[in-house]
Amino acid sequence: MTISGKTRVVALIGHPVAHSLSPGMHNAAFERMGLDYCYVAFDVPPALLRDAVAGVRALELEGLNVTVPHKEAVMPFLDTIDSEAAFIGAVNTVVKQGAKLVGHNTDGRGFMRSLGEKGIEPAGKKVLVVGAGGAARAISYYLCVEAASLALFDLDRPKAERLAADLKDVRGVEVPVPERLEESLPGADMVINATPLGLHPGEDPLPFSPREGQVVGDLIYVETPLQREAARLGCEVFNGRGMLLWQGVLASALWTGREPPHDVMLRALREGLR
Ligand code: NAP
């Protein structure tokens, strides 16, 4: 990669960002595609978010990835939000289209592409999503129409009920919200952890106890006690690495108009995780 006066810049904004695997993944793809683009990460404290977005305009960046804690807060500073990002209530990708900054969210589609790649089919399955935050909103947008049925559980029940009501409004699908996890867990064919439980393996309890025969998904992209327990029971298990990869593939396609080489991006992701 040679940086020149013509190199186009895409940036990640978050706080912190030093740990991010995205620069490696995206730069590897740009290089393989022979595109004069580079991807950098900027640590933006919340108080400076508005200035950072103004900087995107002033410096004519091609676009952004947006991560914690700015995914929701960035929305008022953009010109347009696509319908999926509006439903999710969070933006993870910004594209500069002419003078306008357009917000997208590629997490849900990325998740579905990752399932497709693994040959995991939600069709015909009773799916339970545990957690009703941003990640759950992104995947539920698709699962509620693709799966035989979807149920949502969150310790904060009103939050899960709000998501269910939004799914009914926007997708026209009725999504039950059990009062207790045990009401939906035993009958589910696929159970997905969309809570942060597992990020602190020594301290966190399991988000749920998987059952034999279930497909168990975890949106966390490193190995967790839940994934180990599900594997021990012989369950089919997937983690969030595929979602991370494919949300990036879709974001890259939005910035460049070209489908990036996902195998190259996966290799970069694996190297970053090592
Ligand atoms: P979030 O907004 O904090 O939402 C998590 C939700 O889970 C919250 O509503 C939380 O409730 C709830 N919760 C916590 N403990 C629970 C429990 N024991 N049972 C039921 N619900 C519980 O987080 P997020 O942004 O949606 O992210 C969720 C996970 O997905 C994180 O681990 C994140 O790393 C992962 N993720 C992965 C990708 C990827 O590309 N692989 C992308 C996005 C997110 P309270 O608010 O009451 O605590």
Coordinates of C-alpha atoms and ligand atoms in Angstrom, one line a residue:
M1 CA 0.0 0.0 0.0
T2 CA 1.4 3.4 -1.0
I3 CA -0.1 6.5 0.4
S4 CA -0.3 9.3 -2.0
G5 CA -2.0 12.7 -2.4
K6 CA -4.9 10.8 -4.0
T7 CA -5.4 8.1 -1.4
R8 CA -9.0 8.0 -0.2
V9 CA -9.5 7.6 3.6
V10 CA -12.1 5.6 5.5
A11 CA -12.0 5.8 9.3
L12 CA -13.3 4.0 12.4
I13 CA -14.5 6.2 15.2
G14 CA -15.0 4.8 18.7
H15 CA -13.7 5.1 22.2
P16 CA -11.5 3.1 22.6
V17 CA -10.4 1.8 19.2
A18 CA -6.8 0.6 19.8
H19 CA -7.9 -3.0 20.0
S20 CA -9.9 -2.9 16.8
L21 CA -9.4 -5.6 14.2
S22 CA -11.1 -3.6 11.5
P23 CA -8.1 -1.7 10.2
G24 CA -6.2 -4.9 9.4
M25 CA -9.3 -6.5 7.8
H26 CA -10.2 -3.5 5.6
N27 CA -6.7 -2.5 4.5
A28 CA -6.0 -6.1 3.5
A29 CA -9.2 -6.0 1.3
F30 CA -8.3 -2.6 -0.2
E31 CA -4.8 -3.8 -1.1
R32 CA -6.1 -7.0 -2.7
M33 CA -8.6 -5.1 -4.7
G34 CA -5.9 -2.7 -5.9
L35 CA -7.8 0.3 -4.5
D36 CA -6.1 3.4 -3.5
Y37 CA -7.9 3.5 -0.1
C38 CA -6.7 3.3 3.4
Y39 CA -8.5 2.7 6.7
V40 CA -7.5 4.3 10.0
A41 CA -8.9 4.3 13.5
F42 CA -9.6 7.4 15.5
D43 CA -10.2 7.4 19.3
V44 CA -13.0 10.0 19.7
P45 CA -14.2 10.9 23.2
P46 CA -18.0 11.4 23.3
A47 CA -17.7 15.2 23.8
L48 CA -15.9 15.5 20.5
L49 CA -18.2 13.3 18.4
R50 CA -19.9 16.3 16.7
D51 CA -16.4 17.7 15.7
A52 CA -15.3 14.3 14.5
V53 CA -18.3 14.1 12.1
A54 CA -17.7 17.7 10.9
G55 CA -14.1 16.5 10.3
V56 CA -15.4 13.8 8.0
R57 CA -17.0 16.5 5.9
A58 CA -14.1 18.9 6.0
L59 CA -11.5 16.2 5.2
E60 CA -13.7 14.5 2.6
L61 CA -13.3 11.0 4.0
E62 CA -15.1 8.3 2.0
G63 CA -16.9 7.1 5.0
L64 CA -16.8 5.7 8.5
N65 CA -17.2 2.7 10.7
V66 CA -18.8 3.7 14.0
T67 CA -18.3 1.6 17.1
V68 CA -19.0 1.8 20.9
P69 CA -20.0 4.3 22.3
H70 CA -21.0 6.3 19.3
K71 CA -23.3 4.1 17.3
E72 CA -26.5 5.8 18.5
A73 CA -25.1 9.2 19.3
V74 CA -23.7 9.7 15.8
M75 CA -27.2 9.6 14.2
P76 CA -28.3 13.2 14.7
F77 CA -25.1 14.4 13.0
L78 CA -25.8 12.6 9.7
D79 CA -28.0 13.7 6.8
T80 CA -29.8 10.5 6.1
I81 CA -30.3 7.2 8.0
D82 CA -31.4 4.2 6.0
S83 CA -34.5 2.3 7.2
E84 CA -32.7 -0.6 8.7
A85 CA -30.3 1.6 10.7
A86 CA -33.4 3.6 11.8
F87 CA -35.1 0.4 13.0
I88 CA -32.0 -0.7 14.9
G89 CA -31.5 2.7 16.3
A90 CA -27.8 2.6 15.6
V91 CA -25.3 3.2 12.7
N92 CA -22.2 1.2 12.2
T93 CA -21.3 2.5 8.7
V94 CA -21.4 5.9 7.2
V95 CA -21.0 6.6 3.5
K96 CA -20.3 10.0 2.0
Q97 CA -22.6 10.4 -1.0
G98 CA -21.8 13.7 -2.6
A99 CA -22.1 16.2 0.2
K100 CA -24.3 14.0 2.3
L101 CA -23.4 11.5 5.0
V102 CA -25.6 8.5 4.9
G103 CA -25.9 6.1 7.9
H104 CA -26.3 2.4 7.5
N105 CA -26.2 -0.6 9.8
T106 CA -24.6 -3.8 8.3
D107 CA -24.7 -5.9 11.5
G108 CA -28.0 -7.7 10.8
R109 CA -27.3 -8.5 7.2
G110 CA -23.8 -9.5 8.2
F111 CA -25.1 -11.9 10.7
M112 CA -27.4 -13.5 8.1
R113 CA -24.6 -13.8 5.6
S114 CA -22.5 -15.5 8.3
L115 CA -25.2 -18.0 8.9
G116 CA -25.5 -18.6 5.2
E117 CA -21.8 -19.2 4.9
K118 CA -21.9 -21.8 7.7
G119 CA -24.9 -23.5 6.1
I120 CA -27.0 -22.7 9.2
E121 CA -30.6 -22.2 8.1
P122 CA -33.0 -20.3 10.5
A123 CA -36.0 -21.4 8.2
G124 CA -38.1 -23.9 10.1
K125 CA -36.4 -23.3 13.4
K126 CA -37.8 -21.8 16.6
V127 CA -35.3 -19.2 17.5
L128 CA -34.8 -17.5 20.9
V129 CA -32.6 -14.4 21.2
V130 CA -31.4 -13.6 24.7
G131 CA -30.7 -9.8 25.1
A132 CA -32.6 -7.0 23.4
G133 CA -29.9 -4.4 22.9
G134 CA -28.6 -3.1 19.6
A135 CA -27.1 -6.4 18.3
A136 CA -30.4 -8.2 19.1
R137 CA -32.4 -5.5 17.2
A138 CA -30.1 -6.0 14.2
I139 CA -30.4 -9.8 14.0
S140 CA -34.1 -9.9 15.0
Y141 CA -35.0 -7.6 12.0
Y142 CA -34.1 -10.7 9.8
L143 CA -34.8 -13.6 12.1
C144 CA -38.4 -12.6 12.8
V145 CA -39.2 -13.1 9.1
E146 CA -36.7 -15.9 8.3
A147 CA -37.2 -18.3 11.2
A148 CA -40.3 -20.4 11.9
S149 CA -40.7 -18.3 15.1
L150 CA -38.7 -15.9 17.2
A151 CA -38.9 -15.2 20.9
L152 CA -37.0 -12.5 22.8
F153 CA -35.8 -12.5 26.4
D154 CA -34.1 -9.7 28.2
L155 CA -33.7 -9.2 32.0
D156 CA -35.1 -5.7 31.2
R157 CA -38.5 -7.0 30.0
P158 CA -39.9 -3.6 28.8
K159 CA -36.8 -3.3 26.5
A160 CA -37.6 -6.7 24.9
E161 CA -41.3 -5.7 24.7
R162 CA -40.3 -2.5 22.9
L163 CA -38.3 -4.5 20.4
A164 CA -41.2 -6.9 19.9
A165 CA -43.6 -4.0 19.3
D166 CA -41.3 -2.5 16.7
L167 CA -40.9 -5.8 14.9
K168 CA -44.7 -6.0 14.8
D169 CA -45.0 -2.5 13.4
V170 CA -42.2 -2.7 10.9
R171 CA -42.0 -6.4 9.9
G172 CA -45.6 -7.4 10.7
V173 CA -44.5 -10.3 12.8
E174 CA -45.7 -11.2 16.3
V175 CA -42.8 -11.9 18.6
P176 CA -43.5 -13.3 22.1
V177 CA -41.5 -12.0 25.1
P178 CA -41.5 -14.7 27.9
E179 CA -41.5 -13.5 31.5
R180 CA -38.9 -16.2 32.3
L181 CA -36.2 -17.6 30.2
E182 CA -37.3 -21.2 31.1
E183 CA -40.6 -20.6 29.2
S184 CA -38.9 -20.5 25.8
L185 CA -35.6 -22.1 26.3
P186 CA -36.4 -25.8 26.3
G187 CA -38.5 -25.7 23.1
A188 CA -36.1 -23.5 21.1
D189 CA -34.1 -25.1 18.2
M190 CA -31.7 -22.2 18.0
V191 CA -30.7 -19.9 21.0
I192 CA -28.5 -16.8 20.5
N193 CA -26.6 -14.9 23.1
A194 CA -27.0 -11.2 22.3
T195 CA -25.9 -10.1 25.8
P196 CA -22.3 -9.1 26.7
L197 CA -22.2 -12.1 29.1
G198 CA -19.0 -14.1 28.4
L199 CA -16.7 -11.1 27.7
H200 CA -15.4 -11.5 31.3
P201 CA -15.2 -15.3 31.5
G202 CA -14.1 -15.5 35.1
E203 CA -16.9 -13.3 36.4
D204 CA -19.9 -13.7 34.1
P205 CA -22.6 -16.3 34.6
L206 CA -23.7 -18.2 31.4
P207 CA -26.5 -16.2 29.7
F208 CA -28.5 -19.4 29.5
S209 CA -27.9 -23.2 29.9
P210 CA -27.9 -24.7 26.4
R211 CA -29.7 -28.0 25.8
E212 CA -28.6 -31.0 23.8
G213 CA -29.6 -30.8 20.1
Q214 CA -29.9 -27.0 20.0
V215 CA -28.0 -24.7 17.7
V216 CA -26.2 -22.3 20.0
G217 CA -25.0 -18.9 18.7
D218 CA -23.0 -16.3 20.6
L219 CA -22.5 -12.9 19.1
I220 CA -19.2 -12.5 21.0
Y221 CA -16.4 -13.2 18.6
V222 CA -13.9 -14.8 21.0
E223 CA -14.4 -18.2 22.7
T224 CA -16.7 -18.0 25.8
P225 CA -17.8 -20.5 28.5
L226 CA -21.2 -20.6 26.8
Q227 CA -19.6 -21.8 23.5
R228 CA -17.5 -24.4 25.4
E229 CA -20.5 -25.7 27.3
A230 CA -22.6 -25.9 24.2
A231 CA -19.8 -27.8 22.4
R232 CA -19.4 -30.1 25.3
L233 CA -23.1 -31.0 24.9
G234 CA -22.6 -31.7 21.2
C235 CA -24.6 -28.7 20.1
E236 CA -23.8 -27.0 16.8
V237 CA -22.1 -23.8 17.9
F238 CA -21.2 -20.5 16.2
N239 CA -19.6 -17.4 17.5
G240 CA -19.7 -13.7 16.4
R241 CA -16.6 -13.9 14.2
G242 CA -18.7 -14.4 11.1
M243 CA -20.9 -11.5 11.9
L244 CA -17.9 -9.3 12.5
L245 CA -16.4 -10.4 9.1
W246 CA -19.6 -10.0 7.1
Q247 CA -20.6 -6.6 8.6
G248 CA -17.2 -5.5 7.4
V249 CA -17.6 -7.1 3.9
L250 CA -20.9 -5.3 3.5
A251 CA -19.5 -1.9 4.8
S252 CA -16.5 -2.2 2.4
A253 CA -18.9 -2.8 -0.5
L254 CA -20.9 0.3 0.5
W255 CA -17.8 2.5 0.5
T256 CA -16.2 1.2 -2.7
G257 CA -19.1 -0.2 -4.8
R258 CA -17.2 -3.5 -5.1
E259 CA -17.6 -6.8 -3.3
P260 CA -14.3 -7.2 -1.3
P261 CA -12.5 -10.6 -1.0
H262 CA -14.0 -12.0 2.2
D263 CA -11.3 -14.7 2.4
V264 CA -8.6 -12.1 2.6
M265 CA -10.6 -10.2 5.2
L266 CA -11.1 -13.4 7.2
R267 CA -7.4 -14.2 7.2
A268 CA -6.6 -10.7 8.4
L269 CA -9.2 -11.1 11.2
R270 CA -7.7 -14.4 12.3
E271 CA -4.3 -12.9 12.3
G272 CA -5.5 -10.0 14.4
L273 CA -7.2 -12.4 16.9
R274 CA -4.0 -14.5 17.3
Ligands
NAP1 P1 -26.3 -4.0 24.7 O1 -26.9 -2.9 23.9 O2 -25.6 -3.7 26.0 O3 -27.4 -5.1 24.9 C1 -27.3 -6.2 25.7 C2 -28.7 -6.5 26.3 O4 -28.6 -7.7 27.0 C3 -29.1 -5.4 27.3 O5 -30.5 -5.1 27.1 C4 -28.9 -6.1 28.6 O6 -29.8 -5.6 29.6 C5 -29.3 -7.5 28.3 N1 -28.8 -8.5 29.2 C6 -27.7 -8.5 30.0 N2 -27.6 -9.6 30.8 C7 -28.6 -10.3 30.4 C8 -29.1 -11.6 30.9 N3 -28.5 -12.3 31.8 N4 -30.2 -12.1 30.3 C9 -30.9 -11.4 29.4 N5 -30.5 -10.2 29.0 C10 -29.4 -9.6 29.5 O7 -25.2 -4.7 23.8 P2 -25.1 -4.9 22.2 O8 -24.4 -3.8 21.6 O9 -26.5 -5.3 21.8 O10 -24.1 -6.2 22.1 C11 -24.5 -7.4 22.7 C12 -23.3 -8.4 22.4 O11 -23.2 -8.6 21.0 C13 -22.0 -7.9 22.9 O12 -21.3 -9.0 23.5 C14 -21.3 -7.5 21.7 O13 -19.9 -7.7 21.8 C15 -21.8 -8.4 20.6 N6 -21.8 -7.9 19.3 C16 -21.1 -8.6 18.3 C17 -21.0 -8.1 17.1 C18 -20.3 -8.9 16.0 O14 -20.0 -8.3 14.9 N7 -19.9 -10.1 16.3 C19 -21.7 -6.9 16.7 C20 -22.4 -6.2 17.7 C21 -22.4 -6.7 19.0 P3 -29.3 -4.4 30.6 O15 -29.2 -3.2 29.6 O16 -30.4 -4.3 31.6 O17 -28.0 -4.8 31.1

